[in-house]
Short mmCIF file of C-alpha atoms in Angstrom, two decimals:
data_model
loop_
_atom_site.label_atom_id
_atom_site.label_comp_id
_atom_site.label_asym_id
_atom_site.label_seq_id
_atom_site.Cartn_x
_atom_site.Cartn_y
_atom_site.Cartn_z
CA UNK A 292 -11.37 1.19 -14.13
CA UNK A 293 -13.41 2.52 -11.17
CA UNK A 294 -16.97 1.57 -10.30
CA UNK A 295 -19.21 2.44 -7.47
CA UNK A 296 -19.52 -0.08 -4.65
CA UNK A 297 -22.69 -1.25 -2.62
CA UNK A 298 -21.65 1.17 0.14
CA UNK A 299 -22.18 4.85 -0.39
CA UNK A 300 -19.07 6.74 -1.02
CA UNK A 301 -17.05 3.59 -1.81
CA UNK A 302 -15.60 2.33 -4.90
CA UNK A 303 -13.58 -0.61 -6.47
CA UNK A 304 -10.45 0.52 -8.34
CA UNK A 305 -8.69 -1.81 -10.68
CA UNK A 306 -5.38 -0.84 -12.25
CA UNK A 307 -3.44 -2.70 -15.00
CA UNK A 308 -0.22 -1.28 -16.02
CA UNK A 309 3.30 -2.29 -16.82
CA UNK A 310 4.99 -3.39 -13.55
CA UNK A 311 7.88 -1.02 -12.32
CA UNK A 312 9.57 -0.10 -9.15
CA UNK A 313 7.57 2.32 -7.05
CA UNK A 314 4.36 1.59 -8.67
CA UNK A 315 2.41 0.30 -5.52
CA UNK A 316 3.65 3.51 -3.48
CA UNK A 317 2.59 5.86 -6.27
CA UNK A 318 -1.05 4.19 -6.40
CA UNK A 319 -1.65 4.24 -2.72
CA UNK A 320 -0.18 7.88 -2.15
CA UNK A 321 -2.52 9.00 -5.08
CA UNK A 322 -5.63 7.32 -3.60
CA UNK A 323 -4.82 8.82 -0.40
CA UNK A 324 -4.35 12.29 -1.86
CA UNK A 325 -7.84 11.91 -3.39
CA UNK A 326 -9.24 11.32 0.13
CA UNK A 327 -9.91 7.60 -0.54
CA UNK A 328 -9.11 5.18 2.44
CA UNK A 329 -8.02 1.88 1.27
CA UNK A 330 -10.07 -0.69 3.04
CA UNK A 331 -8.88 -3.89 1.15
CA UNK A 332 -6.40 -4.36 -1.75
CA UNK A 333 -5.09 -7.16 -3.69
CA UNK A 334 -1.82 -6.68 -5.61
CA UNK A 335 -0.66 -9.17 -8.08
CA UNK A 336 1.97 -9.38 -10.78
CA UNK A 337 1.07 -11.17 -14.28
CA UNK A 338 3.49 -13.48 -15.94
CA UNK A 339 3.76 -10.90 -18.86
CA UNK A 340 5.11 -8.12 -16.71
CA UNK A 341 1.97 -6.19 -15.64
CA UNK A 342 0.72 -5.15 -12.30
CA UNK A 343 -2.84 -6.17 -11.52
CA UNK A 344 -3.89 -4.15 -8.63
CA UNK A 345 -7.43 -4.15 -7.07
CA UNK A 346 -8.40 -1.73 -4.29
CA UNK A 347 -11.59 -1.31 -2.35
CA UNK A 348 -11.62 2.34 -1.20
CA UNK A 349 -13.96 4.61 0.69
CA UNK A 350 -13.94 8.41 0.56
CA UNK A 351 -13.33 10.14 3.82
CA UNK A 352 -14.93 13.32 2.90
CA UNK A 353 -15.94 14.94 -0.57
CA UNK A 354 -16.65 12.02 -2.73
CA UNK A 355 -14.59 12.40 -5.98
CA UNK A 356 -16.19 11.36 -9.43
CA UNK A 357 -14.95 8.09 -10.71
CA UNK A 358 -13.61 10.01 -14.00
CA UNK A 359 -11.46 12.32 -11.65
CA UNK A 360 -10.07 9.16 -9.85
CA UNK A 361 -9.06 7.70 -13.23
CA UNK A 362 -7.42 10.89 -14.50
CA UNK A 363 -5.59 11.48 -11.44
CA UNK A 364 -4.19 7.86 -11.34
CA UNK A 365 -3.23 7.97 -15.11
CA UNK A 366 -1.40 11.18 -14.27
CA UNK A 367 0.49 9.42 -11.36
CA UNK A 368 1.36 6.48 -13.61
CA UNK A 369 3.17 8.76 -16.08
CA UNK A 370 5.82 9.44 -13.36
CA UNK A 371 5.40 7.13 -10.41
CA UNK A 372 8.66 8.11 -8.96
CA UNK A 373 7.45 11.77 -8.47
CA UNK A 374 4.50 10.73 -6.20
CA UNK A 375 4.91 11.33 -2.56
CA UNK A 376 2.43 10.64 0.22
CA UNK A 377 0.78 13.55 1.97
CA UNK A 378 1.71 14.38 5.67
CA UNK A 379 -1.00 14.57 8.28
CA UNK A 380 -1.55 14.31 11.93
CA UNK A 381 -3.48 11.53 13.43
CA UNK A 382 -7.26 12.40 13.89
CA UNK A 383 -8.11 13.02 17.50
CA UNK A 384 -10.74 10.20 17.64
CA UNK A 385 -8.20 7.51 16.63
CA UNK A 386 -5.58 8.44 19.21
CA UNK A 387 -7.54 6.59 21.88
CA UNK A 388 -7.31 3.29 19.88
CA UNK A 389 -3.87 1.92 20.06
CA UNK A 390 -2.95 -1.45 18.72
CA UNK A 391 0.78 -2.35 19.31
CA UNK A 392 2.78 -2.21 16.17
CA UNK A 393 4.11 -5.62 15.08
CA UNK A 394 6.36 -6.22 12.08
CA UNK A 395 7.38 -9.69 11.13
CA UNK A 396 9.54 -10.84 8.24
CA UNK A 397 10.48 -14.32 6.94
CA UNK A 398 11.85 -15.60 3.85
CA UNK A 399 9.49 -17.82 1.65
CA UNK A 400 9.24 -19.37 -1.68
CA UNK A 401 12.69 -21.01 -1.30
CA UNK A 402 14.41 -17.96 -0.23
CA UNK A 403 13.26 -15.91 -3.31
CA UNK A 404 10.81 -13.62 -1.48
CA UNK A 405 10.42 -12.01 1.90
CA UNK A 406 6.95 -12.10 3.65
CA UNK A 407 6.37 -8.84 5.55
CA UNK A 408 3.31 -9.08 8.03
CA UNK A 409 2.40 -5.74 9.58
CA UNK A 410 -0.17 -5.17 12.27
CA UNK A 411 -0.91 -1.90 14.01
CA UNK A 412 -3.34 1.02 14.37
CA UNK A 413 -4.93 2.41 11.34
CA UNK A 414 -4.85 6.04 10.39
CA UNK A 415 -5.33 8.11 7.39
CA UNK A 416 -2.32 7.76 5.13
CA UNK A 417 -0.78 4.90 6.88
CA UNK A 418 -0.58 2.58 3.79
CA UNK A 419 1.00 5.39 1.75
CA UNK A 420 3.57 5.94 4.46
CA UNK A 421 4.20 2.10 4.71
CA UNK A 422 4.64 1.98 0.83
CA UNK A 423 7.01 4.89 0.88
CA UNK A 424 9.10 3.07 3.48
CA UNK A 425 9.27 0.06 1.25
CA UNK A 426 10.11 2.17 -1.68
CA UNK A 427 12.94 4.18 0.21
CA UNK A 428 14.47 0.82 0.94
CA UNK A 429 14.41 -0.08 -2.66
CA UNK A 430 12.07 -2.94 -2.21
CA UNK A 431 9.70 -4.52 -4.71
CA UNK A 432 6.25 -5.39 -3.79
CA UNK A 433 5.17 -8.52 -5.57
CA UNK A 434 1.82 -9.26 -3.71
CA UNK A 435 -0.06 -7.39 -0.91
CA UNK A 436 -3.11 -8.25 1.10
CA UNK A 437 -4.34 -5.20 2.88
CA UNK A 438 -7.02 -5.56 5.49
CA UNK A 439 -8.62 -3.09 7.77
CA UNK A 440 -10.72 -4.08 10.80
CA UNK A 441 -11.90 -0.91 12.43
CA UNK A 442 -8.82 0.80 13.89
CA UNK A 443 -6.74 -2.17 13.18
CA UNK A 444 -4.92 -3.03 10.04
CA UNK A 445 -3.29 -6.43 9.15
CA UNK A 446 -1.17 -6.17 5.98
CA UNK A 447 0.94 -8.74 4.22
CA UNK A 448 3.31 -7.95 1.52
CA UNK A 449 5.62 -10.32 -0.48
CA UNK A 450 8.70 -8.37 -1.12
CA UNK A 451 12.18 -8.75 -2.81
CA UNK A 452 15.20 -6.61 -3.38
CA UNK A 453 16.03 -4.97 -6.58
CA UNK A 454 17.67 -8.23 -7.79
CA UNK A 455 14.33 -10.14 -7.10
CA UNK A 456 15.89 -12.00 -3.99
CA UNK A 457 14.62 -12.14 -0.38
CA UNK A 458 15.96 -9.71 2.01
CA UNK A 459 18.99 -11.16 3.86
CA UNK A 460 21.11 -8.21 5.28
CA UNK A 461 20.17 -8.27 8.95
CA UNK A 462 21.06 -4.43 9.29
CA UNK A 463 18.68 -3.45 6.35
CA UNK A 464 16.05 -5.70 7.74
CA UNK A 465 16.29 -4.07 11.24
CA UNK A 466 16.42 -0.50 9.61
CA UNK A 467 13.27 -1.21 7.68
CA UNK A 468 11.45 -2.76 10.69
CA UNK A 469 12.37 0.32 12.70
CA UNK A 470 11.04 2.62 9.95
CA UNK A 471 7.89 0.77 9.68
CA UNK A 472 7.19 0.79 13.42
CA UNK A 473 8.05 4.62 13.38
CA UNK A 474 5.34 5.22 10.76
#
């Protein structure tokens, strides 16, 4: 579902679909390709195996029609593994605002999940790139809280490996941390 928001050129996007690996990455990459900046997101999993994802987005240029947003997301949901983020350079006006990147990981829920806290400088396509890093490390996103404050992002993800366990391998954790800081 897509509906206009109070602010011009902004929308609320709600997706309910069977949950599967790579879904979060496909959704945010598709929103990014539509020219929609994710300002806020809430990602949940239902007990019956569905993803319930809610995004607050704002168009960065030409404002797409809600029906185009829906059709494009539906197409992406047919094959989430085929969706890749777009590559872009950082806009000149954002290069002057640098928030030092910080990535923190800790086990929660009795060791069943890993909480990833990410703070850094916002840029177009950042969330899609972060989601792609998580996907490339074969991680499952069980919950996400995405917040943007001007040029600063503060995102929290609840993750697990493909066996629904918290991340434990120190080398894998360090590789992921390095990849996230690099993006």
